Coordinates of C-alpha atoms in Angstrom, one line a residue:
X1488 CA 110.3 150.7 73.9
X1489 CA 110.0 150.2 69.9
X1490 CA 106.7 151.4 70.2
X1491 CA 107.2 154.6 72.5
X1492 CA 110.8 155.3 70.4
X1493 CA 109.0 154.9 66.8
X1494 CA 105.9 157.0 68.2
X1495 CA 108.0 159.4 68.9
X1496 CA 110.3 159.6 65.3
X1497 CA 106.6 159.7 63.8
X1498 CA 105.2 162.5 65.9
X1499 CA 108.1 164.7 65.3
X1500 CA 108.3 164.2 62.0
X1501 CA 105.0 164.8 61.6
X1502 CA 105.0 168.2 63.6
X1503 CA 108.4 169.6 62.1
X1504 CA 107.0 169.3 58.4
X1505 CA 109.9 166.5 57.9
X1506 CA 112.9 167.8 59.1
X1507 CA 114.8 164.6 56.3
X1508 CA 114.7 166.9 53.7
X1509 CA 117.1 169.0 55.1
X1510 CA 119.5 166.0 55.2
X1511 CA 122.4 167.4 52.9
X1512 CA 122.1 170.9 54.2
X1513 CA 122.4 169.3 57.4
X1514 CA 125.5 167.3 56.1
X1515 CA 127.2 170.8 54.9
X1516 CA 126.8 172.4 58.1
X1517 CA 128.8 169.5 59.5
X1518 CA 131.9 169.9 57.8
X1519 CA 131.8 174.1 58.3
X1520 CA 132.6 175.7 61.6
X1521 CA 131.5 178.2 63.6
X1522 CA 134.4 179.7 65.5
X1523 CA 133.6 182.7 67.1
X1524 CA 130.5 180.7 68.5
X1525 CA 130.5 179.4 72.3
X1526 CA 131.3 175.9 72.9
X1527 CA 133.7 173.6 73.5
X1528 CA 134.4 171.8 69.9
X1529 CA 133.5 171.8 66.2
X1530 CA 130.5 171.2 65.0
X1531 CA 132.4 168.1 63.6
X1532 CA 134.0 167.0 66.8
X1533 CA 130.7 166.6 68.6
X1534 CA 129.3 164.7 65.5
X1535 CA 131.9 162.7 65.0
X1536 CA 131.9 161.8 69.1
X1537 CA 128.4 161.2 68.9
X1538 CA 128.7 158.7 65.5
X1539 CA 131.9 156.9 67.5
X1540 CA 129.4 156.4 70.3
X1541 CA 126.4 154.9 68.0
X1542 CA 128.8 153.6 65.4
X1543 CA 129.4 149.9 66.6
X1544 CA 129.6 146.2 66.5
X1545 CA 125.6 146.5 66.1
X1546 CA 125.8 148.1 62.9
X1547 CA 128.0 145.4 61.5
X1548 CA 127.0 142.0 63.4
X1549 CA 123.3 143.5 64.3
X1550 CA 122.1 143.9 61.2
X1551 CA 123.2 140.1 60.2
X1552 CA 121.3 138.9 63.3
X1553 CA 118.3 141.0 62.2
X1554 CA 118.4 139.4 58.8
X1555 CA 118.8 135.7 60.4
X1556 CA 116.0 136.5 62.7
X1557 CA 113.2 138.6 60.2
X1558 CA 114.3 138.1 57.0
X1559 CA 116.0 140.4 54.7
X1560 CA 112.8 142.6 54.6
X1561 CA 114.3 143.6 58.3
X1562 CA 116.7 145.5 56.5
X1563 CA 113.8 147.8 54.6
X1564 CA 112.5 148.5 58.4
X1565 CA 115.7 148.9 60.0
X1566 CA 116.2 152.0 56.9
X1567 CA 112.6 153.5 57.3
X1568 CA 113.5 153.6 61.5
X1569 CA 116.5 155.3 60.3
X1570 CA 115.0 157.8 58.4
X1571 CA 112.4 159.0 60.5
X1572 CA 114.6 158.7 63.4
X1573 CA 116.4 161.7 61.7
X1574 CA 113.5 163.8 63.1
X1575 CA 114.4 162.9 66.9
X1576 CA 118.2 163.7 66.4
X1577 CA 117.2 166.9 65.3
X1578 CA 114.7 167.4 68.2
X1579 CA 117.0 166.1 71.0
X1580 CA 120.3 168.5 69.4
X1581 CA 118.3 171.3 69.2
X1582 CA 117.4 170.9 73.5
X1583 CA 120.7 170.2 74.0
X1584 CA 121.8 173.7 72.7
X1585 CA 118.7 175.4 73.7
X1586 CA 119.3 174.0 77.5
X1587 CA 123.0 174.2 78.2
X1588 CA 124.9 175.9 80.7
X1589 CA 128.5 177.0 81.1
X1590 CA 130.0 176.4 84.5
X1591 CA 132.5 179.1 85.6
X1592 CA 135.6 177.6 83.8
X1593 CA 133.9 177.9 80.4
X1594 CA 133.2 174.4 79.9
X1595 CA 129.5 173.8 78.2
X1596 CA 127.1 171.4 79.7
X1597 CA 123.9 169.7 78.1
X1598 CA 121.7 166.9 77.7
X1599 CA 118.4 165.6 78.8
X1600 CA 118.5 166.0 82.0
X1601 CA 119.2 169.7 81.3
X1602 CA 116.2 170.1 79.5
X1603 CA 114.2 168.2 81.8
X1604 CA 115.6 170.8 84.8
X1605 CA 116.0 173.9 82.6
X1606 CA 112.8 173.5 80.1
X1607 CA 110.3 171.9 82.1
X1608 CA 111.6 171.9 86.3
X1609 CA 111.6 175.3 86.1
X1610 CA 108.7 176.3 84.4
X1611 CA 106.5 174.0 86.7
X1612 CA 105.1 174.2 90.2
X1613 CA 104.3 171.7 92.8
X1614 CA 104.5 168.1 91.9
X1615 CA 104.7 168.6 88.4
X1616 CA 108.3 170.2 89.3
X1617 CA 109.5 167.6 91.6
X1618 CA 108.6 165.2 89.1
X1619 CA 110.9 166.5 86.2
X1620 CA 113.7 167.2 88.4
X1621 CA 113.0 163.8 89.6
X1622 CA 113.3 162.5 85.9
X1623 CA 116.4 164.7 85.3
X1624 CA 118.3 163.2 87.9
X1625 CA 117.3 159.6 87.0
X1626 CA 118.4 160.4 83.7
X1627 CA 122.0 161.5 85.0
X1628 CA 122.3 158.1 87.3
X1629 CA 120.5 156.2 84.0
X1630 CA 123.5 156.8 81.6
X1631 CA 126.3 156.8 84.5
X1632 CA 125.5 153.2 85.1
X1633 CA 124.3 152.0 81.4
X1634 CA 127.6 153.0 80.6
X1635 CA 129.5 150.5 82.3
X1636 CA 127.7 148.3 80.4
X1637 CA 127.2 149.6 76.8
X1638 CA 130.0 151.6 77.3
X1639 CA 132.7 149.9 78.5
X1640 CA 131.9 145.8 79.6
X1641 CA 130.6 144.4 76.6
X1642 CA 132.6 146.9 74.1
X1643 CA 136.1 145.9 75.5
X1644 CA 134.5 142.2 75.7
X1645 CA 133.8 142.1 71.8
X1646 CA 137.6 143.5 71.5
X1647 CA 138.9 140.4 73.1
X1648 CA 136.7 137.9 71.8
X1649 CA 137.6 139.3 68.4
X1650 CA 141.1 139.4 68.9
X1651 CA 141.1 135.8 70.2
X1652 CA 139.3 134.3 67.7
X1653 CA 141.5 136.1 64.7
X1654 CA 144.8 136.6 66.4
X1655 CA 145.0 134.4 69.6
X1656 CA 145.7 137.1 71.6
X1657 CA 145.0 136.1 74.9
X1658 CA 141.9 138.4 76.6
X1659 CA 144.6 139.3 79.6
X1660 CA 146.9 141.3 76.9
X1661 CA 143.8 142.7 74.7
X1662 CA 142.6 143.8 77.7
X1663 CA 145.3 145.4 79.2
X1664 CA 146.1 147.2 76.2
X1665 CA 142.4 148.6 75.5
X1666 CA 142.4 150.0 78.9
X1667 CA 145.9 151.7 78.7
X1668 CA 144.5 153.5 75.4
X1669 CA 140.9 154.3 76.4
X1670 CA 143.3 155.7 79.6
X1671 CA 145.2 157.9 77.5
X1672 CA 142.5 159.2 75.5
X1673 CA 139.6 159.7 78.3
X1674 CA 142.0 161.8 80.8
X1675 CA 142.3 164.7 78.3
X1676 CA 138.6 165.1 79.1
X1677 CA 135.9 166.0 76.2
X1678 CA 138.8 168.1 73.8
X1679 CA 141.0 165.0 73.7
X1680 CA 137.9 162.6 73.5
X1681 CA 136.6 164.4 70.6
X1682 CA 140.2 164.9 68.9
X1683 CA 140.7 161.2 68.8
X1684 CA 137.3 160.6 67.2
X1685 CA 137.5 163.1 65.2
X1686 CA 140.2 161.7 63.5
X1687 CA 139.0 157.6 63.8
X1688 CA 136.0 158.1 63.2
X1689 CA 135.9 159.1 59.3
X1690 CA 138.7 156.7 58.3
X1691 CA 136.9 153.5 60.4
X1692 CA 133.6 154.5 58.5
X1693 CA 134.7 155.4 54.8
X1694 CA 137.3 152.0 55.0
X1695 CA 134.2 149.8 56.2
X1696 CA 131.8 151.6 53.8
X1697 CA 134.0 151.0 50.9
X1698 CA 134.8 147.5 51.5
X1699 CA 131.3 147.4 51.3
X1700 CA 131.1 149.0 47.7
X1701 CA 133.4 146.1 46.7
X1702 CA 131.4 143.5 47.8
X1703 CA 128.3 145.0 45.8
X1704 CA 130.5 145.1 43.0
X1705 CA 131.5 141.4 43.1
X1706 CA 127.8 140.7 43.6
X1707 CA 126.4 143.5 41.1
X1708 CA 124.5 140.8 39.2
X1709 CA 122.7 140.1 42.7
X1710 CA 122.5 143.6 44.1
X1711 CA 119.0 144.5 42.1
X1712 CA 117.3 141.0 42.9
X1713 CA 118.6 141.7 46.6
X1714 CA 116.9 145.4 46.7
X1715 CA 113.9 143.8 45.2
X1716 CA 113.6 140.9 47.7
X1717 CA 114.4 143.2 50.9
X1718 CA 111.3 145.5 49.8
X1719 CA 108.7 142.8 48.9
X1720 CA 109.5 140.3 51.9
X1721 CA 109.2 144.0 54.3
X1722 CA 105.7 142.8 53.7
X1723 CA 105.8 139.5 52.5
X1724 CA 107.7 137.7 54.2
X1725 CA 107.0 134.4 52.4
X1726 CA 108.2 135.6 49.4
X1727 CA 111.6 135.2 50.2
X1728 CA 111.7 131.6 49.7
X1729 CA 115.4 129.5 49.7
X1730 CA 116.9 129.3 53.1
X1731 CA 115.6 132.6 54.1
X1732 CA 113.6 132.6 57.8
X1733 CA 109.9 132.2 57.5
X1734 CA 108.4 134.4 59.4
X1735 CA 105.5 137.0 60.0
X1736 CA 105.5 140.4 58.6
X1737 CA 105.4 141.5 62.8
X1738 CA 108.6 139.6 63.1
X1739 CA 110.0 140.6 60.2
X1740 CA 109.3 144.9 61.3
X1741 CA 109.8 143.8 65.1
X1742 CA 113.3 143.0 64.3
X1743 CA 114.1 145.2 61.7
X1744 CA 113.0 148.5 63.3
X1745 CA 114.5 147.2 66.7
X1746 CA 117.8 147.1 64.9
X1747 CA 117.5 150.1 63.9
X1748 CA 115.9 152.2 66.6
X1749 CA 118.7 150.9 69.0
X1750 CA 121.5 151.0 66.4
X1751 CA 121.3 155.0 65.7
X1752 CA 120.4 156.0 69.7
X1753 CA 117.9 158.6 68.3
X1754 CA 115.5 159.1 71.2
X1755 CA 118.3 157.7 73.8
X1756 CA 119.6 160.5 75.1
X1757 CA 122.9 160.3 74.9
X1758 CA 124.4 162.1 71.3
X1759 CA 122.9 165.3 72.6
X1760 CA 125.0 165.6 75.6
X1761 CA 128.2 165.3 73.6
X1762 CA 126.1 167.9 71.3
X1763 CA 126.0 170.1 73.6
X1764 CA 129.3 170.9 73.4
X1765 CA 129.4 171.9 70.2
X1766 CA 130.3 175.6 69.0
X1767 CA 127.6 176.5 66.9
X1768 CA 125.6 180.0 66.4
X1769 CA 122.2 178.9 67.5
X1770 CA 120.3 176.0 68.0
X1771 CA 119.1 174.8 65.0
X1772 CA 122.6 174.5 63.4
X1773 CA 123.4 171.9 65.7
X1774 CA 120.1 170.1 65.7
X1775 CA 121.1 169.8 62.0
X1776 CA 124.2 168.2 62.5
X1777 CA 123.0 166.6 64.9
X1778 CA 120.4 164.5 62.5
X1779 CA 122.9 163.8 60.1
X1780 CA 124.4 161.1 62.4
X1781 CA 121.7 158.8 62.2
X1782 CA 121.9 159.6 58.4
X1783 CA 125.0 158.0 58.1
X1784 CA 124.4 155.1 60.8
X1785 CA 121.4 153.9 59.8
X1786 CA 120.2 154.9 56.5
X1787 CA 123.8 154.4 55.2
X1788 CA 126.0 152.1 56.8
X1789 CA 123.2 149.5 58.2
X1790 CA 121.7 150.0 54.6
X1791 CA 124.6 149.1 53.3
X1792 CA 125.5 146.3 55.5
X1793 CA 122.3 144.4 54.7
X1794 CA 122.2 145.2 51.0
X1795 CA 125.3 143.0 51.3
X1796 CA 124.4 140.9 53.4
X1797 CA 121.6 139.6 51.2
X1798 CA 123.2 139.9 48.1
X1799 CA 125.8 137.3 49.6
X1800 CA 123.1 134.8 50.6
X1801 CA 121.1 135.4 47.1
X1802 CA 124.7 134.6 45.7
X1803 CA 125.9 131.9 47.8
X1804 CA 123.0 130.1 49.2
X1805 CA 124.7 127.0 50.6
X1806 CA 126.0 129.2 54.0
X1807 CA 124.6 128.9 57.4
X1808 CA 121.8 131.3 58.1
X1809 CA 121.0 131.4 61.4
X1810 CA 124.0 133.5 62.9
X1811 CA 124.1 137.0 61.8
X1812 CA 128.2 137.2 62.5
X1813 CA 128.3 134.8 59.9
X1814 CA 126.5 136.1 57.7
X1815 CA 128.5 139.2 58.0
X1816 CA 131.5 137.2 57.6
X1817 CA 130.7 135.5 54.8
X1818 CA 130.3 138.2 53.0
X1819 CA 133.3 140.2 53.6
X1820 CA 135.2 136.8 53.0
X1821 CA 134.7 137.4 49.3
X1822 CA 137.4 140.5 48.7
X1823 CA 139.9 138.4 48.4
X1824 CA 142.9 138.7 51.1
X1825 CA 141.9 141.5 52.8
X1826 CA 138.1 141.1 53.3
X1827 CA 138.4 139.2 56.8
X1828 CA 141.3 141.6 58.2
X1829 CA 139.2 144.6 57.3
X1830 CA 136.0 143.4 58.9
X1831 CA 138.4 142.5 62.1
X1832 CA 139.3 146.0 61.7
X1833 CA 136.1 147.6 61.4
X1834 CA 134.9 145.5 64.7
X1835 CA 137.9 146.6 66.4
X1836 CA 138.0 150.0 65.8
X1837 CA 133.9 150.7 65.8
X1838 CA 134.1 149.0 69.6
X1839 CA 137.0 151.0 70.3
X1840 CA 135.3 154.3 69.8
X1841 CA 132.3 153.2 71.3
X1842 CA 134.2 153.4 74.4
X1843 CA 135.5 156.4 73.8
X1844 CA 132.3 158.1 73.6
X1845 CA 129.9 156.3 75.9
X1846 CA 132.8 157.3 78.7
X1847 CA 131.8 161.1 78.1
X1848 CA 128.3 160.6 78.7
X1849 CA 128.7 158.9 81.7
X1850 CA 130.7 161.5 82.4
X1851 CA 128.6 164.2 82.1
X1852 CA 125.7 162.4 83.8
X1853 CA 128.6 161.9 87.4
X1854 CA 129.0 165.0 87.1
X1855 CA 125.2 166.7 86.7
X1856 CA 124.7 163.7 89.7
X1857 CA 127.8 165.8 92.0
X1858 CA 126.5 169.1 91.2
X1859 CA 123.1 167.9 92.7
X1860 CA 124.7 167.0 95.7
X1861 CA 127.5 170.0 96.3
X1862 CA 124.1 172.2 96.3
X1863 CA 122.6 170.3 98.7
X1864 CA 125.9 170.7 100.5
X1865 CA 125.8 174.6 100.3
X1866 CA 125.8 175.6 103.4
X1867 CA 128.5 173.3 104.3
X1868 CA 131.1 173.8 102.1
X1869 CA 132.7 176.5 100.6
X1870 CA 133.0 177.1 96.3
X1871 CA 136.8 175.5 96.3
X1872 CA 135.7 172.4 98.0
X1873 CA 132.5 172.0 95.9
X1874 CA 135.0 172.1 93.0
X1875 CA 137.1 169.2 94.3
X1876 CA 134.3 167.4 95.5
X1877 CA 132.9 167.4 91.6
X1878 CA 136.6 166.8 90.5
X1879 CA 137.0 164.0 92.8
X1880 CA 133.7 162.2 91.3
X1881 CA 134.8 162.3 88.1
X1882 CA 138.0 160.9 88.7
X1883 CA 136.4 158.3 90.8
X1884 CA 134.1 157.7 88.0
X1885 CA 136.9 157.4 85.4
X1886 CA 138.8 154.7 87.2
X1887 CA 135.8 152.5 87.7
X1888 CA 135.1 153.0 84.0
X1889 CA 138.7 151.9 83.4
X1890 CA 138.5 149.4 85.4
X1891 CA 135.3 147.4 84.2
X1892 CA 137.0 148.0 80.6
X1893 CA 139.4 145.4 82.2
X1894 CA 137.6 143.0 83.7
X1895 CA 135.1 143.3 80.2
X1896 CA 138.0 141.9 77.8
X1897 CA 138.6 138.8 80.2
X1898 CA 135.0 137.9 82.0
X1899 CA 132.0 136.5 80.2
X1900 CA 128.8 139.0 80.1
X1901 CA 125.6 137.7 79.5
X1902 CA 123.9 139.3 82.3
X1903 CA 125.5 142.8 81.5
X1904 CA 124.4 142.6 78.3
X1905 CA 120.6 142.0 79.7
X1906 CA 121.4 144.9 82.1
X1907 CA 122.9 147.1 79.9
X1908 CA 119.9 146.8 77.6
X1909 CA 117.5 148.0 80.5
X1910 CA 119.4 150.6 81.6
X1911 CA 119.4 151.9 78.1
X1912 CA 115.7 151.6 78.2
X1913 CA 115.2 153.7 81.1
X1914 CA 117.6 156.4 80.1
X1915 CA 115.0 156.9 77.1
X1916 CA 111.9 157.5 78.9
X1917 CA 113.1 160.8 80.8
X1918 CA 114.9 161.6 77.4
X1919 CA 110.9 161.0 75.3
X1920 CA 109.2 162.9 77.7
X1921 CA 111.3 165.8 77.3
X1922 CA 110.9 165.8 73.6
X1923 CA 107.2 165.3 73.8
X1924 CA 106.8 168.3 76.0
X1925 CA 109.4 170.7 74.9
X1926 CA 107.8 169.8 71.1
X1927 CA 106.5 172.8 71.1
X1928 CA 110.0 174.8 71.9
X1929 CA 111.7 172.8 69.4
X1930 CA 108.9 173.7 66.5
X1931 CA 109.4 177.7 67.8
X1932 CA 113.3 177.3 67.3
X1933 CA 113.0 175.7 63.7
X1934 CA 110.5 178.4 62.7
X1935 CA 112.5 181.3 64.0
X1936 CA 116.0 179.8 62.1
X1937 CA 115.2 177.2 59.9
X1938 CA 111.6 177.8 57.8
X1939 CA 112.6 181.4 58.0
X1940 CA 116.0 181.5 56.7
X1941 CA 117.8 182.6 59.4
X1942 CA 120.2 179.7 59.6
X1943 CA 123.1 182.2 60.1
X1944 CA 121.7 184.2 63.1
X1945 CA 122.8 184.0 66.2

């Protein structure tokens, strides 16, 4: 998978003429709307859905296991996945608008497996046709499952553990209250979804990234030697001396770009289902927005996290380094007061909305899965009942989802954990295919808006 998901950042960037240096035009388009456009929410909402989803425990506790287990120069590879990661954002946004459809109650539909039917199905004959709509349907059952896992299991599991361990709150109330909330939020479909993330999402980020910015400021006499070290033991890994891992520079990019490959989703599949929703004017707009996420995931906040991270060891050497949560905590531990509570808080609240947004795409992939079968139904049932019968699948789907949340605050999950790491796994294979094969759609699209300066064209 690291090889087939960094192929693929490389090849696109290579064929879109590097999409990264659009970054900050990319990052205004984010914050500006497009209101008379057709879609569902802001260009905002979907991005902030989409970050809530990628946004997690991984980018705080993952990046301190990365370090433990490569080295800090894991940190340098974890950025460069990040950066050229940027390039298959942009790719899968840009399908995800191109591809969409609107059902009859106005409600906009994309994702992978739209592209894969849409882009590719239909265009084909014989096996090649069964095979994509093969692929499109085993993306749709792919995320539906993974999400129990990734989604809901081991999120509302790291809630309770969390809880427990800083507040001796037993897993049985944790979890009861997690579920009544994710409840509350998930019933109000994608507008209520987004709404709540639209509003967690920016103060969970700028409080963690800022508690950050303090920590380099207590270490600023560290901070340089730290950069320094990260980028020389990338490719030395001996040269990090102390209590630092030893290692090869294989391990060292092995775990670093695995951190970050699977910390920003890029080549996934699942932020461009939730982009897909987004109102924008044409494609490209999105696909821009899109990008910025793993911006901020990856290049920023894991950045971030293990600029710390090392800083704190360079600074304190006597710590434990074989656990990245402790490494993490360690080095939050050194705002005074308030440096524990608001890594507790960061945890809490990236989990939280991890929830939140991996229970849309699970949604969306129920409900491309009951569509598949209402057709095949067509001659059986009228249009009313193939409504219900889509209705009643999502509602079936959003209990079960519920429900796992549950029993994830108060069971142990090694094994989901192993499973929900396959599943993600094979919900990127359908999802790389489609990029590779629709490349040449996606390089059409950026030279019709983008290279030509028609960013404002419907």
């Amino acid at each position: 998978m690291i090889i087939m998901l960094l192929g693929t950042h490389l090849f696109l960037t290579i064929r879109l003429k590097f999409p990264q240096r659009h970054i900050f035009k990319a990052i205004r388009l984010s914050v500006s709307r497009d209101k008379d456009s057709t879609g569902d929410v802001s260009q905002f909402a979907a991005l902030a859905t989409a970050l809530a989803a990628t946004i997690g425990t991984g980018n705080i506790v993952g990046v301190g296991t990365a370090i433990a287990l490569g080295g800090p120069g894991a940190v340098l590879w974890c950025w460069l996945t990040g950066v050229f990661g940027i390039a298959t954002k942009y790719g899968e946004g840009l399908l995800a608008i191109k591809y969409r459809v609107q059902t009859k109650k106005g409600k906009m539909l994309g994702g992978p497996m739209y592209a894969l039917e849409r882009g590719l199905a239909e265009r084909a004959t014989g096996f090649r046709k069964t095979m994509w709509k093969t692929l499109a349907i085993a993306f749709a059952f792919f995320t539906a499952v993974a999400t129990f896992g990734i989604g809901s299991t081991v999120q509302a599991n790291a809630i309770s553990t969390l809880s427990y361990d800083a507040y001796d709150i037993s897993p049985v109330v944790i979890g009861g209250i997690v579920t009544i909330l994710v409840a509350a939020v998930i019933m109000g479909g994608v507008k209520s979804i987004a709404k709540c993330c639209e509003m967690l999402v920016p103060i969970m980020a700028a409080l963690y990234v800022i508690g950050c910015l303090v920590i380099l400021c207590i270490n600023f006499a560290y901070v340089w030697p730290a950069v320094k070290l990260i980028v020389v033991s990338a490719f030395n890994p001996d040269a990090a001396g102390g209590g630092f891992v030893g290692s090869s520079i294989m391990v060292t990019a092995r775990y670093g770009i695995a951190r970050g490959l699977f910390s920003n989703e890029s080549g996934l599949g699942s932020a461009p289902i939730v982009a897909a929703a987004a109102q924008t004017k044409n494609p490209v707009r999105q696909a821009l927005v899109s990008s910025s996420g793993t911006f901020w995931d990856t290049v920023v906040i894991c950045a971030l996290t293990g600029i710390v991270i090392v800083s704190s060891i360079i600074a304190y050497p006597d710590i434990n380094m074989s656990d990245g949560g402790v490494l993490t905590k360690m080095a939050f531990s050194k705002i005074p007061y308030i440096g524990e509570p608001l890594l507790t808080f960061g945890s809490l609240t990236f989990a939280f909305s991890t929830i939140l947004g991996w229970s849309y795409y699970g949604e969306r992939g129920v409900e491309y899965l009951a569509d598949k079968y209402v057709r095949r139904q067509a001659r059986k049932v009228n249009g009313h009942e193939k409504t219900k019968l889509t209705g009643h699948a999502i509602n079936c789907y959003r209990i079960i989802f519920l429900i796992t949340t549950y029993l994830g605050a108060v069971v142990s999950l090694n094994l989901v954990w192993d499973l929900a790491d396959i599943f993600n796994a094979l919900m990127a294979i359908p999802n790389l295919l489609s990029l590779l094969f629709l490349s040449g759609m996606i390089v059409h699209e950026t030279r019709k808006y983008l290279w030509r300066g028609r960013l404002d064209r419907e």
